[in-house]
Coordinates of C-alpha atoms and ligand atoms in Angstrom, one line a residue:
M92 CA -6.6 39.3 207.3
R93 CA -6.1 41.1 204.2
V94 CA -8.0 39.7 200.8
L95 CA -7.6 40.8 197.4
L96 CA -11.2 39.9 195.1
I97 CA -10.9 39.9 191.7
G98 CA -14.0 40.5 189.8
Q99 CA -16.9 41.7 189.6
G100 CA -21.0 40.4 189.5
A101 CA -23.3 39.1 191.3
R102 CA -21.4 36.3 193.0
E103 CA -17.8 38.4 193.9
H104 CA -20.3 40.6 196.1
C105 CA -21.5 37.4 197.6
I106 CA -18.5 36.4 198.5
A107 CA -17.4 40.1 199.8
E108 CA -19.0 39.6 202.3
A109 CA -18.6 36.1 204.0
L110 CA -14.6 37.4 203.2
N111 CA -15.6 39.4 206.8
C112 CA -12.3 41.3 206.3
E113 CA -10.5 44.2 205.3
L114 CA -11.8 43.8 202.1
Y115 CA -9.6 45.1 198.7
S116 CA -11.0 44.6 195.1
F117 CA -10.4 44.9 191.7
M118 CA -12.8 45.2 189.0
K119 CA -14.2 45.8 185.3
T120 CA -17.5 47.8 186.6
R121 CA -18.1 49.7 189.4
N122 CA -20.4 46.9 191.7
P123 CA -21.9 49.2 193.9
G124 CA -22.1 46.5 196.8
I125 CA -18.3 45.4 196.5
M126 CA -17.2 49.3 196.2
K127 CA -19.3 49.9 199.5
L128 CA -17.7 46.4 201.1
S129 CA -13.8 46.9 200.2
K130 CA -11.0 49.0 201.6
E131 CA -10.0 50.0 198.5
Y132 CA -11.0 48.9 195.1
T133 CA -8.7 49.4 190.9
V134 CA -12.1 49.9 188.6
S135 CA -10.0 48.2 185.4
E136 CA -10.1 45.9 182.4
L137 CA -8.0 43.7 183.3
D138 CA -4.4 43.8 182.5
L139 CA -2.2 41.3 184.7
D140 CA 0.5 44.7 185.3
K141 CA -1.6 46.3 187.0
L142 CA -3.1 43.8 189.1
G143 CA -0.1 42.5 190.4
K144 CA 0.8 46.1 190.8
F145 CA -1.9 46.9 192.8
A146 CA -1.6 43.3 194.7
K147 CA 2.1 44.3 195.3
K148 CA 0.9 47.9 197.0
I149 CA -1.7 46.5 198.9
N150 CA 0.3 42.7 200.5
P151 CA -3.2 40.7 201.1
D152 CA -2.8 37.5 202.8
F153 CA -4.2 36.1 199.6
A154 CA -6.2 37.2 196.6
V155 CA -9.4 35.5 195.6
I156 CA -10.2 34.9 192.5
G157 CA -14.3 35.0 191.1
P158 CA -15.0 35.0 187.7
E159 CA -13.3 32.3 185.1
G160 CA -12.5 34.8 182.7
P161 CA -8.9 35.8 184.9
L162 CA -8.4 31.8 185.6
E163 CA -7.9 31.8 182.0
K164 CA -5.9 34.3 181.5
G165 CA -3.2 32.7 184.4
V166 CA -3.6 36.1 186.8
V167 CA -3.2 33.0 189.9
D168 CA 0.4 32.2 188.8
H169 CA 0.4 35.5 188.7
L170 CA 0.1 36.6 191.2
K171 CA 1.6 33.9 193.1
S172 CA 5.5 34.7 190.8
L173 CA 5.1 38.0 193.1
D174 CA 4.7 35.8 196.7
I175 CA 0.8 36.3 197.1
E176 CA -1.0 33.3 197.3
C177 CA -4.6 32.7 195.7
F178 CA -8.0 30.8 196.5
G179 CA -8.1 29.4 193.2
P180 CA -6.7 27.0 189.9
T181 CA -3.8 27.5 188.5
K182 CA -3.7 28.2 184.9
D183 CA -3.0 25.0 183.8
L184 CA -5.4 23.4 186.7
A185 CA -8.2 25.3 185.3
R186 CA -8.3 24.1 182.2
I187 CA -11.0 21.4 184.0
E188 CA -13.2 24.2 183.2
T189 CA -11.5 25.9 180.7
S190 CA -11.2 22.4 178.5
K191 CA -13.9 20.6 178.9
A192 CA -11.9 17.9 176.7
F193 CA -9.1 17.6 179.1
T194 CA -11.7 16.8 181.3
R195 CA -13.7 14.4 179.3
R196 CA -9.9 13.1 179.2
L197 CA -8.7 13.4 182.6
M198 CA -12.2 10.8 184.1
E199 CA -10.6 8.2 180.8
K200 CA -7.9 7.6 182.0
Y201 CA -8.1 7.7 185.9
K202 CA -11.0 5.7 185.4
I203 CA -13.9 7.8 187.4
E204 CA -17.6 7.0 187.1
G205 CA -19.8 9.3 186.0
T206 CA -18.8 9.7 182.2
P207 CA -21.1 9.5 179.7
E208 CA -20.3 7.8 176.5
F209 CA -18.6 11.0 174.6
R210 CA -15.7 11.1 172.0
I211 CA -13.4 14.1 170.3
F212 CA -13.2 15.6 167.4
S213 CA -10.2 17.5 166.1
D214 CA -11.6 17.5 162.7
M215 CA -14.3 16.7 160.4
E216 CA -13.2 13.2 160.2
G217 CA -15.6 10.6 161.8
I218 CA -18.5 12.7 163.8
E219 CA -21.3 11.6 161.3
E220 CA -21.1 8.4 162.0
Y221 CA -20.4 8.4 165.7
M222 CA -23.8 11.5 165.5
R223 CA -25.6 8.4 163.3
D224 CA -24.2 6.0 166.4
I225 CA -25.2 7.4 169.2
N226 CA -28.1 9.3 167.5
D227 CA -29.3 11.4 170.7
F228 CA -26.6 13.9 171.7
V229 CA -24.7 17.2 172.7
V230 CA -22.3 18.9 171.1
K231 CA -19.5 20.7 173.3
P232 CA -16.8 23.5 172.7
D233 CA -12.9 23.0 173.7
G234 CA -13.7 26.1 175.9
L235 CA -15.1 28.5 177.7
T236 CA -18.4 30.0 175.9
G237 CA -20.4 32.1 178.9
G238 CA -22.9 28.5 179.3
K239 CA -23.5 29.6 175.1
G240 CA -21.7 26.5 173.6
V241 CA -23.2 23.6 174.2
K242 CA -26.6 22.6 171.9
V243 CA -28.7 19.0 171.8
F244 CA -29.5 17.4 168.9
G245 CA -33.1 17.5 168.2
E246 CA -33.8 21.0 170.3
H247 CA -31.1 23.5 168.8
L248 CA -29.3 20.9 166.2
K249 CA -32.3 20.0 164.9
S250 CA -30.2 17.3 162.0
I251 CA -27.6 15.8 161.6
E252 CA -26.5 18.8 158.4
E253 CA -27.6 21.1 161.1
A254 CA -25.2 19.6 163.7
L255 CA -22.0 18.9 161.6
E256 CA -22.5 22.8 160.2
Y257 CA -22.4 23.8 164.2
S258 CA -19.4 20.9 164.6
K259 CA -17.7 23.2 161.6
E260 CA -18.4 26.0 163.4
V261 CA -17.1 24.9 167.0
L262 CA -13.3 23.8 165.0
S263 CA -12.9 27.6 163.4
K264 CA -12.7 29.1 167.5
H265 CA -11.5 25.8 169.4
D266 CA -9.4 22.9 168.8
S267 CA -11.2 20.5 169.6
V268 CA -15.1 19.3 169.7
I269 CA -17.2 17.6 171.9
V270 CA -19.7 14.8 170.9
E271 CA -21.4 13.1 173.7
E272 CA -24.3 11.1 174.4
R273 CA -27.7 13.3 175.7
L274 CA -28.7 12.8 179.1
E275 CA -31.8 12.9 180.2
G276 CA -32.4 14.0 183.7
E277 CA -32.8 16.2 186.1
E278 CA -29.3 19.1 187.1
F279 CA -28.2 20.1 190.5
S280 CA -24.6 22.0 191.3
L281 CA -22.2 20.9 193.7
Q282 CA -19.8 23.3 194.3
C283 CA -16.6 21.2 196.4
I284 CA -13.9 23.1 198.4
S285 CA -10.4 21.8 197.7
D286 CA -7.5 22.3 199.0
G287 CA -5.4 19.4 197.0
K288 CA -5.6 16.5 199.7
H289 CA -8.8 17.1 201.3
L290 CA -12.2 17.7 199.9
E291 CA -15.5 19.5 201.5
A292 CA -18.5 19.3 200.1
T293 CA -20.9 22.2 200.2
V294 CA -24.8 22.5 199.7
P295 CA -26.6 21.0 196.5
V296 CA -27.8 23.4 195.1
Q297 CA -30.5 23.7 191.1
D298 CA -30.3 26.4 189.1
H299 CA -32.6 27.9 186.4
K300 CA -31.3 28.1 183.3
R301 CA -34.2 29.1 180.5
A302 CA -35.2 33.0 181.3
Y303 CA -39.2 32.4 181.2
E304 CA -41.3 30.5 183.4
D305 CA -41.9 26.7 183.0
D306 CA -38.0 26.4 181.1
Q307 CA -38.9 28.3 178.3
G308 CA -36.9 30.4 176.3
P309 CA -33.5 30.7 175.1
N310 CA -30.5 29.8 177.6
T311 CA -29.0 32.5 180.0
G312 CA -26.1 33.1 182.7
G313 CA -29.3 31.4 185.8
M314 CA -32.0 33.4 186.3
G315 CA -32.5 32.0 189.5
S316 CA -32.0 28.5 192.4
Y317 CA -32.6 27.1 195.4
S318 CA -31.9 24.5 197.9
M319 CA -33.0 22.9 200.6
E320 CA -33.3 22.8 204.8
D321 CA -32.1 18.9 204.7
H322 CA -29.2 19.8 202.9
L323 CA -30.7 17.9 199.9
L324 CA -33.0 18.6 196.8
P325 CA -36.8 16.8 196.6
F326 CA -35.3 14.4 193.7
L327 CA -32.2 13.8 195.3
K328 CA -30.5 10.8 197.8
K329 CA -28.0 11.0 200.4
R330 CA -26.4 8.5 198.5
D331 CA -26.4 10.7 195.4
V332 CA -25.4 13.9 196.4
E333 CA -22.2 12.1 197.6
E334 CA -21.7 10.1 194.9
A335 CA -21.1 13.8 193.8
E336 CA -18.7 14.3 196.2
K337 CA -16.6 11.0 195.1
I338 CA -16.5 11.6 191.7
T339 CA -15.1 15.3 192.4
K340 CA -12.6 13.8 195.3
K341 CA -12.0 11.2 192.4
V342 CA -11.5 14.2 190.5
M343 CA -8.8 16.2 193.0
E344 CA -6.9 13.1 193.3
S345 CA -5.7 12.6 189.7
L346 CA -6.0 16.8 189.0
Y347 CA -2.9 16.0 191.6
K348 CA -1.4 13.1 190.4
E349 CA -1.6 14.4 186.3
T350 CA -0.2 17.8 186.7
G351 CA 2.1 17.5 190.6
E352 CA -0.2 20.7 191.5
Y353 CA -2.6 21.0 194.6
Y354 CA -6.1 22.2 193.5
I355 CA -6.9 25.2 195.6
G356 CA -10.6 26.6 195.7
V357 CA -13.6 25.5 195.0
L358 CA -14.1 22.2 192.7
Y359 CA -17.7 23.2 190.7
G360 CA -19.2 19.6 188.9
G361 CA -21.8 19.8 187.0
F362 CA -24.3 16.5 187.4
I363 CA -27.8 15.2 186.5
L364 CA -28.9 12.7 187.8
T365 CA -31.0 10.1 185.3
K366 CA -32.0 6.3 185.1
K367 CA -28.6 5.3 185.3
G368 CA -27.4 7.5 188.7
V369 CA -25.4 10.6 189.0
K370 CA -23.3 11.7 185.7
L371 CA -21.1 14.5 185.0
L372 CA -21.7 17.4 182.6
E373 CA -19.1 20.0 183.9
Y374 CA -16.9 21.3 185.8
N375 CA -16.1 24.6 186.8
A376 CA -13.0 26.4 188.3
R377 CA -15.2 29.0 190.3
F378 CA -18.2 29.5 192.4
G379 CA -21.7 29.4 190.3
D380 CA -23.8 32.6 189.9
P381 CA -26.2 32.1 190.9
E382 CA -25.2 29.7 193.0
V383 CA -22.5 31.0 195.5
M384 CA -25.8 33.0 197.0
N385 CA -27.7 29.5 198.0
I386 CA -24.7 28.6 200.1
L387 CA -22.5 31.0 200.8
P388 CA -25.0 33.2 203.5
I389 CA -25.3 29.9 205.2
L390 CA -22.2 29.3 205.9
K391 CA -21.1 29.6 209.9
N392 CA -17.7 29.4 209.5
N393 CA -15.8 33.3 207.9
F394 CA -14.9 31.7 204.3
A395 CA -11.9 34.0 204.6
D396 CA -11.0 31.1 207.2
V397 CA -11.7 28.7 205.1
C398 CA -10.3 30.8 201.7
L399 CA -6.8 30.2 203.7
D400 CA -7.4 26.6 205.8
A401 CA -7.8 25.6 201.6
I402 CA -4.9 27.6 201.1
N403 CA -2.5 25.9 203.7
H404 CA -4.0 22.3 203.0
E405 CA -6.2 21.5 206.4
L406 CA -9.6 22.5 205.0
S407 CA -11.3 20.9 207.5
G408 CA -15.0 21.4 208.9
I409 CA -17.3 23.3 207.1
E410 CA -20.8 24.0 208.4
F411 CA -23.8 25.1 206.8
E412 CA -27.0 26.5 208.6
K413 CA -29.7 24.4 208.2
K414 CA -31.9 26.8 206.4
A415 CA -33.3 26.9 202.7
T416 CA -32.5 30.0 200.1
V417 CA -34.5 30.6 196.9
C418 CA -32.7 33.6 194.6
K419 CA -34.9 35.2 191.6
Y420 CA -32.5 37.2 189.2
V421 CA -34.1 40.7 188.0
V422 CA -32.5 41.1 184.8
P423 CA -33.4 43.4 182.3
K424 CA -36.7 43.0 179.7
G425 CA -34.9 41.8 176.6
Y426 CA -32.3 39.4 178.4
P427 CA -30.9 37.8 177.4
V428 CA -31.5 38.2 173.2
N429 CA -32.6 41.7 173.3
P430 CA -31.7 43.5 176.3
V431 CA -33.1 47.1 177.6
P432 CA -30.9 48.6 179.8
G433 CA -32.5 51.0 181.6
K434 CA -33.0 52.8 185.5
I435 CA -33.8 50.7 188.3
E436 CA -34.7 51.6 191.2
I437 CA -34.0 48.2 194.4
P438 CA -36.0 48.9 197.4
E439 CA -34.8 47.3 201.1
T440 CA -37.0 44.5 201.6
D441 CA -36.1 41.2 203.8
A442 CA -33.9 39.9 201.1
K443 CA -30.6 40.0 200.7
V444 CA -29.6 41.6 197.5
Y445 CA -26.7 41.1 195.3
Y446 CA -25.6 43.3 192.8
A447 CA -23.9 42.2 189.7
S448 CA -24.4 44.3 186.2
V449 CA -25.5 47.7 187.2
D450 CA -24.0 51.0 186.6
L451 CA -24.5 52.9 189.6
R452 CA -24.0 56.8 188.4
E453 CA -24.8 60.1 189.6
D454 CA -28.3 60.7 189.4
G455 CA -29.5 56.7 190.7
L456 CA -29.2 52.7 189.9
Y457 CA -28.8 52.0 185.7
M458 CA -29.2 48.1 184.0
T459 CA -26.4 46.9 181.6
R460 CA -26.9 44.2 178.9
S461 CA -26.6 41.5 181.4
R462 CA -28.8 40.0 185.2
A463 CA -29.0 43.5 186.8
A464 CA -30.0 42.3 190.2
A465 CA -30.2 38.5 192.8
F466 CA -32.4 38.4 195.6
V467 CA -31.8 35.9 198.2
G468 CA -34.1 34.8 200.5
I469 CA -33.7 32.8 203.9
A470 CA -36.1 31.1 206.0
D471 CA -36.3 28.0 207.9
N472 CA -38.6 26.3 205.2
I473 CA -38.3 26.0 200.9
E474 CA -42.3 28.2 201.6
G475 CA -41.0 30.3 203.6
A476 CA -37.3 31.7 201.9
E477 CA -39.5 31.9 198.4
K478 CA -42.1 34.1 200.1
I479 CA -38.7 36.3 201.2
A480 CA -36.9 36.5 197.0
Q481 CA -40.7 37.0 195.6
K482 CA -41.7 40.0 197.4
A483 CA -38.0 41.8 196.7
V484 CA -38.3 41.4 193.1
E485 CA -41.9 42.3 193.3
K486 CA -40.4 45.4 194.9
V487 CA -38.3 46.3 192.3
K488 CA -38.6 49.1 190.2
G489 CA -37.5 49.3 186.4
N490 CA -38.1 48.0 182.9
V491 CA -37.4 44.5 183.7
F492 CA -38.6 40.7 184.5
Y493 CA -37.6 37.8 186.8
R494 CA -38.8 33.8 187.0
K495 CA -42.2 33.7 189.7
D496 CA -41.8 29.8 189.4
I497 CA -38.2 29.8 191.0
G498 CA -38.7 27.7 195.0
T499 CA -42.6 26.9 194.4
K500 CA -43.8 23.9 195.6
R501 CA -45.0 23.3 192.0
L502 CA -42.1 23.2 190.1
L503 CA -40.3 21.1 192.4
R504 CA -43.6 18.8 192.6
K505 CA -42.5 18.7 188.5
R506 CA -39.2 18.1 189.2
V507 CA -40.0 14.8 191.0
E508 CA -42.4 13.8 189.1
H509 CA -40.1 14.4 185.7
I510 CA -37.8 11.6 188.0
K511 CA -39.8 9.2 188.5
S512 CA -41.6 10.0 185.7
L513 CA -37.6 7.8 184.2
M514 CA -37.0 5.6 186.9
Ligands
LIG44 N1 -25.2 29.1 187.0 C1 -23.9 28.1 185.8 C2 -23.0 28.8 186.5 O1 -22.1 29.8 187.7 O2 -21.9 28.7 184.9

C-alpha cells in the first residue's frame, strides 16, 4: 500500500511506524524518524495547493492526517476533491474537535449521556448570573487553542471578575464561549476508530498535562502517559470504559444524522470518571499526543489495514497485545513557559523513541521550543514498562527535563485514592 501521511510530530512518527507500508510524508519540519521511514517526503508549511500536487504525483491508496490543524483547514475535503481517500474527518465533521459548542449542542440534541451542565454564550449577556448560579465552573473557548484555552474557576481564574474578563477575551477571538460545571475526578483518554457505521475502541490511557512531578506547574501538551496490561486503568472498571465507548458510538451515529456524512478517522474522547459516573470533557478528531504512543506500538493489526477498513466502512477486529506501556516526554528546560532550545543526544536503549520538535542539522540533533522526543517502555506489567522508559530518559544528554513519576506505583496509588475519596 502507498500511504500519504500529513504531520510532523511524535504522534505522526508513531503512526508512520504502525502503517508498515510504502510511506510518503508531508511535514512542516524535518522529523528525522518520519524521514527515515518515508520513501519520499516534502517539507513545507501546509498549503492545500502544494499538498494536492504532491498527493496527485504519488497517487496514494489513501492519506492519513495526524494533527487537528490540517483537519480544520479542510485538507480532507481538498484531497477528496482530488479523488484521494482519507483516514480523517472532513472539515464539517472535524467540528467535533474544532467547536466545543458544536459538540455540546450535538450531545444535547441527541440526548447523549455524559454531558455536564453547560451554557454557550455568544455575548456577555447573562454570563455572570450563570457563573454565580453554578458556582464551580470552567470557561472554554469555542475553537482550537492548542490545549491551553480551558480555564478553571478558583485555579486559573481567581474571581468572578477575572472569569468575566477572560470570557470577554475569548469572545474577542472566538464566536462563543462555553461555561460549564467543573467536574472532579480522574481523567482518561479513550481513542476510538470510526468508519461512520462501526466503532472500535482502543485501550484507555491516562495523560499527564502538568509540567512537573505530582501534577504541579503549568499545563503542557502532555508530559507522558501510560496504559495497563489488562486494558483498564487502576481507577477504572470495565463498565466505565464500556460507558465511554457507548457515548462515543452515539456521537458517531449522531454525527451522521446531523451532517449526512460518515465519520472516518479517530474519535478521541477526553473523559473524566466522577462520583456521578463517566462524563465527557471534549472530543478530538485525531489521535492524542502522547496517547497514540501507548496504543499503536501494541496494535496487533497493520494500521494501514485498519485505515483501509475504516475508509471502506468495514471496520472490525482491532486487537492489542496484553502489554503495559509507559511514555515519557523529554522536553527542553524552561518548557512550556520559557523553553531553551539546544543540542540533544539520544542514545540507543530498550525504549521506543518517537521524535517531536527536533531539527536534524549537519552537526547533530537540536531541540526547538516544544517537546523534543517521547520514550516508550513496553512490558508485561507497568513496573517493567516504567523502568524501560525511565532508563531511556535518564540517558538523554542535553539541557532537558522529564517527569520521573509517570507510570510509578506511587502516582497510580494516588489516582486510585483520589477516586476512592470522591465515591
Ligand atoms: N494529549 C492531549 C491531546 O492530544 O490533545
